[in-house]
Amino acid sequence: MSRTSERMAALLVAALMATAAAAEEKYEERFHRTVPYSGGTVAIDHRFGGVNIRTGSRSEVDVKATIRSSDAAWAKQIRIEAESGRGGVRIRTVYPTRARSRDGDFSYSVDFQITVPASAPLRVSNRFGSVQAAGIASGSEIVNGHGSIQLSDTRGEQKVENSFGSITLRNINGNAVVRNSNGSIRADTISGTADVSNRFGSITVTKTNGRTIVQNTNGSVAVSEVTGPLTVANGFGSVSVSNVSGPVEVRNKNGSVQVERVGRDLAVTNAFGSISVARVEGNLQVSGTNSRIEARAVRGSADVTTSFGTVDLRDVSGAAQVTNANGSVKLSEIGGNTLVKTTFGSVVLRDVKGAVDVQNQNGAITLAGAPACKPISLRTSFSSIKIDLPPGASYAVNARTTFGRIQTRLPITTRTLTDEAVTGTIGSGICRLDLTNNNGTITIE
């Protein structure tokens, strides 16, 4: 059977279950058995009902169940097995194999309340019902379908898998591996590593204390308060990251990316979605396609590449390198050298302290608050160049244009002076100032 057929069949069964649950369950029977526990795994194999697991201090497994059905004769054939063996305790629900005649609505369910020793490893397999477990002090493995999973206050490694239902984890003292499809995931407070994956549902992870890996498709991702490295991969959904003390890597497609407060280096790759970054204590590397990019307060260097989108960088302590196509570039408060390459978009630079190199085509260049003496090279075509130099600037000027004019409001000791070419010095002429244009004016202020 193909994956599509399996999914359609699962949806059909879920719809039938919902119809069956709507029927009046007239028959009800209670089950209770206590099984001694001498070690090993507590294994639960169940379908069509909820499983609620709590921990106790005794060396035993207490099994309580409620059997409900709209057909008493059929329900009395349901058996619950609870046995203790060499490998641990096994609990299983056995439903009648005899088909029941379909005369009107029909419903049935078995709901468990199970108490296990806190130190007992746990393995649960369930379908068409919720699973709740709390206080497990050893590792557990929970697999469910068509129902929610809630796991809280545990120790040891936890493995959780679900489909067509939500997963909620809280206070996991150990590592956690979480897999889901067609349902949301919410994890809060994991003291170890966290490996979280989902499809067709959102992911929210808060407070992890180890390496954190999050993967999703067709759903949003929100991660915050991570102590350690973080890796996020997503497609067709937004990504939000905040308060991470370790290095961060984000890969996304067809969705926005927003990152704030990263204690180390940050790398972001995105396509067809905006990128917003604020407060990075390390270096920043961003690559986008059809992406608008904004970054604020980067304490290292910034390397940004995009196309068909704008770039806006502000307050970068180190060097800034920007490559763009068909989009404007704005940079301000750059502490190191600046290199900008773009086409079909304007470039505006303000308060740049290092050397400046701008290579543009079909777009204007404006440099305000230029350094008093650093190498500056500005090149464009079919637009204008305007540079604002501070008092006391010292430059050797080489400005050339074609089909345009050169205007200067600063005193220049010239060697060549025409409407389309100026060479000479400003001040002592220690640093190089190269301005090259084609079909546009050059203005020095």
Short mmCIF file of C-alpha atoms in Angstrom, two decimals:
data_model
loop_
_atom_site.label_atom_id
_atom_site.label_comp_id
_atom_site.label_asym_id
_atom_site.label_seq_id
_atom_site.Cartn_x
_atom_site.Cartn_y
_atom_site.Cartn_z
CA MET A 1 0.00 0.00 0.00
CA SER A 2 1.34 3.48 -0.87
CA ARG A 3 1.89 6.14 1.76
CA THR A 4 -1.07 8.10 0.40
CA SER A 5 -3.32 5.03 0.64
CA GLU A 6 -2.13 4.33 4.19
CA ARG A 7 -2.86 7.87 5.20
CA MET A 8 -6.35 7.80 3.66
CA ALA A 9 -7.06 4.51 5.41
CA ALA A 10 -5.94 5.96 8.73
CA LEU A 11 -8.18 8.97 8.27
CA LEU A 12 -11.11 6.69 7.40
CA VAL A 13 -10.55 4.62 10.54
CA ALA A 14 -10.36 7.80 12.62
CA ALA A 15 -13.65 8.99 11.16
CA LEU A 16 -15.27 5.63 11.92
CA MET A 17 -13.96 5.78 15.47
CA ALA A 18 -15.39 9.26 15.92
CA THR A 19 -18.77 7.97 14.69
CA ALA A 20 -18.55 4.94 16.96
CA ALA A 21 -17.70 7.11 19.96
CA ALA A 22 -20.85 9.11 19.31
CA ALA A 23 -22.94 6.02 20.02
CA GLU A 24 -24.25 5.55 23.55
CA GLU A 25 -22.01 3.19 25.53
CA LYS A 26 -24.56 1.46 27.75
CA TYR A 27 -22.34 -1.35 29.07
CA GLU A 28 -19.48 -0.68 31.51
CA GLU A 29 -17.18 -3.09 33.31
CA ARG A 30 -14.27 -2.50 35.71
CA PHE A 31 -11.01 -4.41 35.70
CA HIS A 32 -8.39 -4.42 38.48
CA ARG A 33 -5.27 -6.52 38.89
CA THR A 34 -1.99 -6.07 40.80
CA VAL A 35 1.10 -7.75 39.34
CA PRO A 36 4.41 -8.14 41.22
CA TYR A 37 7.41 -6.37 39.68
CA SER A 38 10.92 -7.77 40.12
CA GLY A 39 12.72 -5.86 37.36
CA GLY A 40 12.68 -5.42 33.61
CA THR A 41 10.43 -3.33 31.38
CA VAL A 42 6.76 -2.52 31.87
CA ALA A 43 5.35 -3.03 28.37
CA ILE A 44 1.85 -1.86 27.44
CA ASP A 45 0.20 -2.87 24.16
CA HIS A 46 -3.19 -1.23 23.67
CA ARG A 47 -5.70 0.15 21.16
CA PHE A 48 -8.95 2.10 21.28
CA GLY A 49 -8.66 3.95 24.54
CA GLY A 50 -6.56 6.12 26.78
CA VAL A 51 -3.57 5.10 28.91
CA ASN A 52 -2.79 7.05 32.07
CA ILE A 53 0.45 6.08 33.84
CA ARG A 54 1.60 7.22 37.25
CA THR A 55 4.38 6.04 39.53
CA GLY A 56 4.26 4.48 42.97
CA SER A 57 6.67 3.37 45.69
CA ARG A 58 5.77 -0.34 45.73
CA SER A 59 7.41 -3.15 43.75
CA GLU A 60 4.25 -3.90 41.84
CA VAL A 61 2.25 -2.79 38.85
CA ASP A 62 -1.34 -1.84 39.58
CA VAL A 63 -3.63 -2.11 36.55
CA LYS A 64 -7.10 -0.60 36.50
CA ALA A 65 -9.26 -0.44 33.40
CA THR A 66 -12.74 0.60 32.42
CA ILE A 67 -14.38 -1.27 29.55
CA ARG A 68 -17.25 0.52 27.83
CA SER A 69 -19.39 -0.58 24.90
CA SER A 70 -22.79 -0.17 23.33
CA ASP A 71 -22.93 -3.99 22.96
CA ALA A 72 -22.65 -5.88 26.26
CA ALA A 73 -22.22 -9.32 24.69
CA TRP A 74 -19.41 -8.14 22.46
CA ALA A 75 -17.68 -6.19 25.25
CA LYS A 76 -17.63 -9.22 27.58
CA GLN A 77 -15.29 -10.90 25.12
CA ILE A 78 -12.64 -8.19 25.58
CA ARG A 79 -9.71 -9.55 27.60
CA ILE A 80 -7.01 -7.68 29.49
CA GLU A 81 -3.76 -9.54 30.07
CA ALA A 82 -1.43 -8.39 32.87
CA GLU A 83 1.43 -10.78 33.47
CA SER A 84 4.78 -10.70 35.27
CA GLY A 85 7.71 -12.51 33.67
CA ARG A 86 11.47 -12.66 33.48
CA GLY A 87 11.70 -9.58 31.25
CA GLY A 88 9.28 -7.47 33.28
CA VAL A 89 5.53 -6.90 33.20
CA ARG A 90 3.39 -7.10 30.09
CA ILE A 91 -0.07 -5.54 29.79
CA ARG A 92 -2.13 -6.20 26.67
CA THR A 93 -5.66 -5.65 25.46
CA VAL A 94 -7.16 -8.46 23.36
CA TYR A 95 -10.28 -7.66 21.37
CA PRO A 96 -12.71 -10.24 19.92
CA THR A 97 -11.76 -11.57 16.52
CA ARG A 98 -15.39 -12.36 15.69
CA ALA A 99 -16.91 -9.65 13.56
CA ARG A 100 -20.00 -7.98 14.93
CA SER A 101 -23.04 -7.33 12.77
CA ARG A 102 -23.28 -3.71 11.74
CA ASP A 103 -26.81 -2.88 12.83
CA GLY A 104 -26.74 0.77 13.76
CA ASP A 105 -24.16 2.69 15.79
CA PHE A 106 -21.60 0.71 17.72
CA SER A 107 -18.91 1.92 20.09
CA TYR A 108 -16.37 0.51 22.50
CA SER A 109 -13.29 1.64 24.40
CA VAL A 110 -10.93 0.54 27.16
CA ASP A 111 -9.30 3.20 29.34
CA PHE A 112 -6.34 2.32 31.59
CA GLN A 113 -5.11 3.76 34.88
CA ILE A 114 -1.74 2.10 35.56
CA THR A 115 0.65 2.64 38.47
CA VAL A 116 4.23 1.46 37.97
CA PRO A 117 7.42 1.61 40.06
CA ALA A 118 9.22 4.89 39.33
CA SER A 119 12.45 3.07 38.44
CA ALA A 120 10.80 0.74 35.91
CA PRO A 121 11.66 1.32 32.23
CA LEU A 122 8.47 1.89 30.26
CA ARG A 123 7.40 0.90 26.75
CA VAL A 124 3.96 1.89 25.48
CA SER A 125 2.29 1.14 22.16
CA ASN A 126 -1.18 2.61 21.64
CA ARG A 127 -3.60 3.57 18.88
CA PHE A 128 -6.74 5.68 18.86
CA GLY A 129 -6.40 7.06 22.35
CA SER A 130 -4.30 9.42 24.44
CA VAL A 131 -1.24 8.50 26.53
CA GLN A 132 -0.30 10.32 29.73
CA ALA A 133 2.73 9.46 31.85
CA ALA A 134 4.35 11.30 34.77
CA GLY A 135 7.12 10.64 37.25
CA ILE A 136 8.98 7.97 35.28
CA ALA A 137 12.50 7.77 36.75
CA SER A 138 13.94 5.54 34.04
CA GLY A 139 13.96 5.60 30.25
CA SER A 140 10.72 5.23 28.34
CA GLU A 141 9.58 4.62 24.78
CA ILE A 142 6.08 5.72 23.82
CA VAL A 143 4.57 5.13 20.38
CA ASN A 144 1.04 6.34 19.68
CA GLY A 145 -1.29 7.16 16.84
CA HIS A 146 -4.52 9.14 16.57
CA GLY A 147 -4.26 10.54 20.06
CA SER A 148 -2.25 12.94 22.18
CA ILE A 149 0.85 12.17 24.28
CA GLN A 150 1.70 13.96 27.53
CA LEU A 151 4.94 13.13 29.33
CA SER A 152 6.18 15.03 32.37
CA ASP A 153 8.57 14.98 35.35
CA THR A 154 10.81 12.16 34.11
CA ARG A 155 14.44 11.09 34.37
CA GLY A 156 16.46 9.14 31.83
CA GLU A 157 16.23 9.09 28.05
CA GLN A 158 12.76 9.51 26.63
CA LYS A 159 11.74 8.41 23.13
CA VAL A 160 8.33 9.60 21.96
CA GLU A 161 6.66 9.00 18.62
CA ASN A 162 3.16 9.98 17.52
CA SER A 163 0.98 10.63 14.48
CA PHE A 164 -2.29 12.51 14.10
CA GLY A 165 -2.06 13.86 17.63
CA SER A 166 -0.15 16.36 19.73
CA ILE A 167 2.92 15.72 21.91
CA THR A 168 3.59 17.64 25.12
CA LEU A 169 6.78 17.18 27.16
CA ARG A 170 7.55 18.96 30.42
CA ASN A 171 10.40 18.68 32.91
CA ILE A 172 12.47 15.96 31.21
CA ASN A 173 15.63 15.34 33.23
CA GLY A 174 17.66 13.63 30.51
CA ASN A 175 17.83 13.33 26.75
CA ALA A 176 14.69 13.37 24.61
CA VAL A 177 14.01 12.10 21.08
CA VAL A 178 10.64 13.26 19.75
CA ARG A 179 9.00 12.36 16.43
CA ASN A 180 5.56 13.38 15.21
CA SER A 181 3.49 13.88 12.09
CA ASN A 182 0.18 15.67 11.64
CA GLY A 183 0.23 17.08 15.16
CA SER A 184 1.95 19.74 17.21
CA ILE A 185 4.98 19.30 19.50
CA ARG A 186 5.54 21.34 22.64
CA ALA A 187 8.59 20.64 24.82
CA ASP A 188 9.39 22.64 27.94
CA THR A 189 12.49 22.13 30.11
CA ILE A 190 14.77 19.33 28.86
CA SER A 191 18.00 19.02 30.82
CA GLY A 192 19.85 16.94 28.20
CA THR A 193 20.03 16.90 24.44
CA ALA A 194 16.83 17.35 22.46
CA ASP A 195 16.20 15.84 19.02
CA VAL A 196 12.78 16.97 17.76
CA SER A 197 11.24 16.26 14.36
CA ASN A 198 7.77 16.87 12.93
CA ARG A 199 5.70 17.08 9.75
CA PHE A 200 2.46 19.00 9.23
CA GLY A 201 2.47 20.49 12.71
CA SER A 202 4.10 23.22 14.77
CA ILE A 203 7.12 22.78 17.08
CA THR A 204 7.69 24.81 20.25
CA VAL A 205 10.81 24.08 22.33
CA THR A 206 11.71 26.02 25.48
CA LYS A 207 14.55 25.61 27.99
CA THR A 208 16.94 22.91 26.80
CA ASN A 209 20.31 22.33 28.41
CA GLY A 210 22.29 20.53 25.73
CA ARG A 211 22.62 20.20 21.99
CA THR A 212 19.23 20.84 20.40
CA ILE A 213 18.21 19.68 16.91
CA VAL A 214 14.84 20.69 15.48
CA GLN A 215 13.53 19.60 12.07
CA ASN A 216 10.13 20.35 10.59
CA THR A 217 8.21 20.62 7.34
CA ASN A 218 4.88 22.34 6.79
CA GLY A 219 4.78 23.85 10.25
CA SER A 220 6.19 26.68 12.31
CA VAL A 221 9.20 26.36 14.66
CA ALA A 222 9.76 28.40 17.84
CA VAL A 223 12.82 27.73 20.02
CA SER A 224 13.95 29.74 23.04
CA GLU A 225 16.23 29.56 26.07
CA VAL A 226 18.76 27.01 24.83
CA THR A 227 22.04 26.35 26.65
CA GLY A 228 24.23 24.75 24.00
CA PRO A 229 24.37 24.51 20.21
CA LEU A 230 21.14 24.76 18.22
CA THR A 231 20.36 23.49 14.71
CA VAL A 232 17.01 24.21 13.05
CA ALA A 233 15.82 22.99 9.64
CA ASN A 234 12.37 23.82 8.30
CA GLY A 235 10.34 24.13 5.15
CA PHE A 236 7.01 25.86 4.46
CA GLY A 237 6.84 27.46 7.89
CA SER A 238 8.28 30.27 9.97
CA VAL A 239 11.26 29.94 12.34
CA SER A 240 11.66 31.94 15.55
CA VAL A 241 14.76 31.58 17.76
CA SER A 242 15.70 33.55 20.88
CA ASN A 243 18.03 33.39 23.88
CA VAL A 244 20.57 30.76 22.80
CA SER A 245 23.95 30.70 24.52
CA GLY A 246 25.67 28.44 21.96
CA PRO A 247 26.21 28.68 18.20
CA VAL A 248 23.08 28.59 16.04
CA GLU A 249 22.45 27.28 12.52
CA VAL A 250 19.08 27.84 10.85
CA ARG A 251 18.02 26.49 7.44
CA ASN A 252 14.58 27.32 6.09
CA LYS A 253 12.55 27.48 2.90
CA ASN A 254 9.31 29.28 2.14
CA GLY A 255 8.99 30.94 5.51
CA SER A 256 10.34 33.82 7.57
CA VAL A 257 13.27 33.53 10.00
CA GLN A 258 13.56 35.65 13.14
CA VAL A 259 16.54 35.26 15.49
CA GLU A 260 17.28 37.31 18.61
CA ARG A 261 19.93 37.11 21.33
CA VAL A 262 22.54 34.52 20.31
CA GLY A 263 25.64 34.10 22.46
CA ARG A 264 27.93 32.72 19.76
CA ASP A 265 28.12 32.58 15.94
CA LEU A 266 24.92 32.52 13.88
CA ALA A 267 24.43 31.05 10.38
CA VAL A 268 21.11 31.44 8.55
CA THR A 269 20.06 30.11 5.15
CA ASN A 270 16.62 30.87 3.76
CA ALA A 271 14.72 30.94 0.49
CA PHE A 272 11.50 32.80 -0.22
CA GLY A 273 11.21 34.33 3.22
CA SER A 274 12.44 37.32 5.20
CA ILE A 275 15.32 37.12 7.71
CA SER A 276 15.49 39.28 10.83
CA VAL A 277 18.44 39.09 13.26
CA ALA A 278 19.18 41.04 16.44
CA ARG A 279 21.86 40.87 19.13
CA VAL A 280 24.44 38.31 18.02
CA GLU A 281 27.56 38.05 20.19
CA GLY A 282 29.62 36.29 17.49
CA ASN A 283 29.94 36.35 13.72
CA LEU A 284 26.92 36.41 11.43
CA GLN A 285 26.58 34.57 8.13
CA VAL A 286 23.33 34.89 6.20
CA SER A 287 22.37 33.51 2.80
CA GLY A 288 18.98 34.17 1.24
CA THR A 289 17.12 33.85 -2.03
CA ASN A 290 14.22 36.20 -2.64
CA SER A 291 14.74 37.27 0.97
CA ARG A 292 14.61 40.61 2.75
CA ILE A 293 17.39 40.65 5.37
CA GLU A 294 17.69 42.83 8.48
CA ALA A 295 20.37 42.55 11.17
CA ARG A 296 21.03 44.62 14.28
CA ALA A 297 23.71 44.60 16.97
CA VAL A 298 26.25 42.05 15.69
CA ARG A 299 29.35 41.89 17.87
CA GLY A 300 31.45 40.09 15.26
CA SER A 301 31.62 40.32 11.47
CA ALA A 302 28.66 40.02 9.09
CA ASP A 303 28.63 38.17 5.76
CA VAL A 304 25.31 38.50 3.92
CA THR A 305 24.23 37.19 0.52
CA THR A 306 20.79 37.46 -1.07
CA SER A 307 18.94 38.21 -4.29
CA PHE A 308 15.68 39.95 -5.12
CA GLY A 309 15.50 41.38 -1.62
CA THR A 310 16.75 44.29 0.47
CA VAL A 311 19.61 44.19 2.98
CA ASP A 312 19.69 46.39 6.07
CA LEU A 313 22.58 46.01 8.54
CA ARG A 314 23.07 48.21 11.58
CA ASP A 315 25.56 48.26 14.45
CA VAL A 316 28.12 45.65 13.33
CA SER A 317 31.32 45.66 15.40
CA GLY A 318 33.48 43.91 12.80
CA ALA A 319 33.68 43.82 9.04
CA ALA A 320 30.61 43.67 6.79
CA GLN A 321 30.43 41.95 3.42
CA VAL A 322 27.21 42.08 1.40
CA THR A 323 26.43 40.48 -1.96
CA ASN A 324 23.05 41.22 -3.49
CA ALA A 325 21.27 41.21 -6.84
CA ASN A 326 18.17 43.19 -7.70
CA GLY A 327 17.89 44.71 -4.25
CA SER A 328 19.00 47.73 -2.25
CA VAL A 329 21.63 47.69 0.51
CA LYS A 330 21.72 49.84 3.66
CA LEU A 331 24.59 49.68 6.15
CA SER A 332 25.20 51.87 9.19
CA GLU A 333 27.51 51.86 12.20
CA ILE A 334 30.00 49.38 10.75
CA GLY A 335 33.15 49.00 12.85
CA GLY A 336 35.37 47.25 10.28
CA ASN A 337 35.96 47.15 6.55
CA THR A 338 32.92 47.12 4.26
CA LEU A 339 32.53 45.36 0.91
CA VAL A 340 29.26 45.62 -1.04
CA LYS A 341 28.41 44.07 -4.39
CA THR A 342 24.94 44.53 -5.87
CA THR A 343 23.01 45.26 -9.05
CA PHE A 344 19.78 47.09 -9.82
CA GLY A 345 19.55 48.53 -6.32
CA SER A 346 20.80 51.51 -4.34
CA VAL A 347 23.58 51.36 -1.72
CA VAL A 348 23.47 53.65 1.31
CA LEU A 349 26.33 53.59 3.84
CA ARG A 350 26.50 55.63 7.04
CA ASP A 351 29.10 55.81 9.80
CA VAL A 352 31.55 53.26 8.42
CA LYS A 353 34.88 53.20 10.27
CA GLY A 354 36.91 50.87 8.02
CA ALA A 355 37.84 50.74 4.36
CA VAL A 356 34.93 50.88 1.88
CA ASP A 357 34.57 49.04 -1.42
CA VAL A 358 31.23 49.29 -3.26
CA GLN A 359 30.67 47.64 -6.65
CA ASN A 360 27.25 48.44 -8.10
CA GLN A 361 25.44 48.52 -11.42
CA ASN A 362 22.25 50.41 -12.22
CA GLY A 363 21.98 51.77 -8.71
CA ALA A 364 22.93 54.88 -6.74
CA ILE A 365 25.67 54.93 -4.08
CA THR A 366 25.54 57.22 -1.04
CA LEU A 367 28.29 57.29 1.59
CA ALA A 368 27.64 59.54 4.58
CA GLY A 369 29.82 59.72 7.65
CA ALA A 370 32.82 58.32 5.78
CA PRO A 371 36.05 57.72 7.73
CA ALA A 372 38.58 60.57 7.78
CA CYS A 373 41.24 58.42 6.15
CA LYS A 374 40.57 54.89 4.93
CA PRO A 375 40.72 53.47 1.39
CA ILE A 376 37.41 54.14 -0.39
CA SER A 377 36.36 52.76 -3.78
CA LEU A 378 32.86 53.42 -5.17
CA ARG A 379 31.78 52.17 -8.60
CA THR A 380 28.40 52.20 -10.33
CA SER A 381 26.63 52.85 -13.63
CA PHE A 382 23.44 54.53 -14.80
CA SER A 383 22.98 56.28 -11.48
CA SER A 384 24.70 58.70 -9.10
CA ILE A 385 27.55 58.58 -6.56
CA LYS A 386 27.45 60.89 -3.55
CA ILE A 387 30.05 60.91 -0.77
CA ASP A 388 30.10 63.03 2.38
CA LEU A 389 33.60 63.41 3.85
CA PRO A 390 34.24 64.62 7.41
CA PRO A 391 36.29 67.71 8.33
CA GLY A 392 40.01 66.98 8.29
CA ALA A 393 39.68 64.22 5.69
CA SER A 394 42.86 63.24 3.85
CA TYR A 395 42.44 61.62 0.43
CA ALA A 396 44.10 61.25 -2.93
CA VAL A 397 41.12 61.68 -5.26
CA ASN A 398 40.62 59.88 -8.56
CA ALA A 399 37.06 60.52 -9.80
CA ARG A 400 35.89 59.65 -13.32
CA THR A 401 32.55 59.45 -15.08
CA THR A 402 31.12 59.31 -18.58
CA PHE A 403 27.96 61.03 -19.72
CA GLY A 404 27.76 62.75 -16.36
CA ARG A 405 29.30 65.49 -14.23
CA ILE A 406 31.59 65.69 -11.20
CA GLN A 407 30.69 68.20 -8.49
CA THR A 408 32.78 68.93 -5.39
CA ARG A 409 32.16 71.25 -2.46
CA LEU A 410 35.49 70.51 -0.79
CA PRO A 411 38.76 72.23 -1.71
CA ILE A 412 40.80 69.87 -3.89
CA THR A 413 44.34 70.50 -4.98
CA THR A 414 43.84 69.28 -8.53
CA ARG A 415 46.12 67.85 -11.16
CA THR A 416 43.26 67.13 -13.59
CA LEU A 417 39.94 69.00 -13.55
CA THR A 418 37.18 68.55 -16.12
CA ASP A 419 33.46 67.93 -15.95
CA GLU A 420 34.10 64.17 -16.23
CA ALA A 421 37.45 63.69 -14.43
CA VAL A 422 39.06 65.00 -11.26
CA THR A 423 42.41 63.95 -9.82
CA GLY A 424 44.04 65.64 -6.90
CA THR A 425 44.27 65.69 -3.11
CA ILE A 426 42.08 66.59 -0.16
CA GLY A 427 44.17 67.51 2.86
CA SER A 428 47.48 65.68 2.87
CA GLY A 429 46.15 63.02 0.46
CA ILE A 430 47.31 60.02 2.43
CA CYS A 431 44.37 57.64 1.69
CA ARG A 432 42.94 56.57 -1.64
CA LEU A 433 39.52 57.75 -2.87
CA ASP A 434 38.44 56.16 -6.17
CA LEU A 435 35.06 57.14 -7.64
CA THR A 436 34.05 55.59 -10.97
CA ASN A 437 30.71 56.07 -12.72
CA ASN A 438 29.14 55.55 -16.11
CA ASN A 439 26.12 57.59 -17.18
CA GLY A 440 25.78 59.35 -13.85
CA THR A 441 26.94 62.21 -11.68
CA ILE A 442 29.54 62.20 -8.87
CA THR A 443 29.14 64.55 -5.91
CA ILE A 444 31.77 65.10 -3.17
CA GLU A 445 30.56 67.00 -0.10
#
